């Protein structure tokens, strides 16, 4: 039945020109880049202005100088958070695209990916091979393992807990997904605690290199500070960009991508065109899960420890990012993730600084994320890049 | 194949016969009374804490549902229920203080679940942040009855316990107010968005409770509020007159038991009346088909807000009671798991069904607070005797697993719940009508119809 299997090497569509190939694969990336630069510039200017306005109120430290001196680090943090949310949000948005269903368990898929990486590194460390494996090979192997584990897990969850409910009322699969996410948390905890890895499992890595100094910034006549990016953040950003590029290729160029988009647009018609809808949905879960798993490994690598409950908040925020960008829209998920990541990084770093530590930045950053979700849903439910969709009767 | 069917047919007819005999004439009265007497006697004669008594307590609470379902006169049901809950249970509670606490909690959660049932079951709005309103009520009384209030309003002294009664009403009002405030922005959203947004709001309330100890110490942050005020024991002379010589702790236990029982009865009454009113029908219409409901002139947002506010107000009141009962509240008490726990009660029992929701609440609370810890301790005893049970297997540690499996399994195999509401059962099984499943279900109503004229 599957059209891909039977058509053979003969292409059904005309060969696409090199130019359209480049624009379909790298166009969304350029959009993301525009949002990265835009968010960083606007938010950076905003905090500098606020700092300048508040400068007179504090005598203990020079607020403006303090603001500017941490700015590069905040921007790197925003990029990492942004790509974290973007890679997780892709899973939400792809599944929502084909099924119109919020895969609540996706945050836990991310968590399982992080644990797959932690188990891998622990096994390597136990056999003494951790430092023998070069950093590049280690990152590659861990990420691929996380992708495989999470992708297959997401696919089996779809088979067991969602497929039987495909024609049920909307809330039924959602409740099932909530159940799955709780089950995954506890099963992972059971495995982690009893395998000797522990509840807070440490994610060991080989020496990934010292922070890379990008330049020096003059903040006062007699003081310069280095602008640097630590290697883990750099790895995160590079791998995330590679994955996103790969996804663009897969969805926009290959026949499988065409099938996925067809199913997202109109499931019954797609099935009449000879597309095996069940298979496409399973593959969508596989791809979304694999992206989430890779994000989990990268996150665990950067943070250093993982626990069974780390999936909840990033999952929720990635969902926010998906809605922010326009749910169902793949470029939108990346853009939404970037914007949300930058906003959070700025709030987390500057709120305490501006309020003299009266409000703890990281906690209120969560509140900011949810407020954005609510505001977006009220004023622009279609998101930044989404199209306006009317509800079908 | 046909032989199998015939055998299955025989089984159903045997079951139907049994039901018919047990449901006709004086039989149900005798059987219910016998069940009640045996269980009560077991409870009162052996009030030690243990697995056996656990089972009897479960049987005792299931008895309430047997009484509810039994084809007997309403007066008989009410009398028996009142005697069992009003006399036997308190007496047992005096003999063994552990169980009355569990039963009080079960009652409290039943009340909460009924409130959530209004939102999820009646109006079809999935609210994953329900515990936020519970937290609001709990913190309301927690702040006003402790020195915490002096931090917010300088010079104000903590209120004494008699204000508790007023705060039950204030909790109701504040809960409803929060329901409207939180509901206004989000109720225009479609179902699944609403679920995620309410979940986010629930987290926001918890994060606020953790972080509002600066710049002004309102909630005392992660340490929580301790020594929350309790209402004065105005019933103490009554206990003394009854010849009960029990400690203040036990007096409070009985006091809260009756309080929760009273509130639960009121909740059931209110929810039942609401469901059968014009408002209840509007909620049903919204749940079944929003577009059609608008076309029929149902004021959509107002009705959704009302559902939200009613559910939230129950939670607010129960929050006030909860903080007075526990005398200690902290932010982790009001996490997402609590919301999901209450949701799984509603779903296990049957969304939209009042007796179902109560049954779900009783089952989940007993499992959570009593049976799982008990099984865990029994297992560890067996372990020490050398029975090969892996040491990591501690059922009390796996609430999430329990709730999660409950939700998934119920959704896949019986989405309408254990004691479903009629309309929902029809709705969820309309697809399988031509399928064999329908054949199995058909004899049941027929069998049920027989004893009806007798009752």
JSON list of C-alpha atoms in Angstrom, two decimals, chain A residues 34 77 171 211:
[
{"chain": "A", "resi": 34, "resn": "UNK", "atom": "CA", "xyz": [16.46, 36.59, 11.89]},
{"chain": "A", "resi": 77, "resn": "UNK", "atom": "CA", "xyz": [22.12, 31.16, 27.56]},
{"chain": "A", "resi": 171, "resn": "UNK", "atom": "CA", "xyz": [-10.15, 14.72, 25.75]},
{"chain": "A", "resi": 211, "resn": "UNK", "atom": "CA", "xyz": [35.46, 27.69, 26.98]}
]
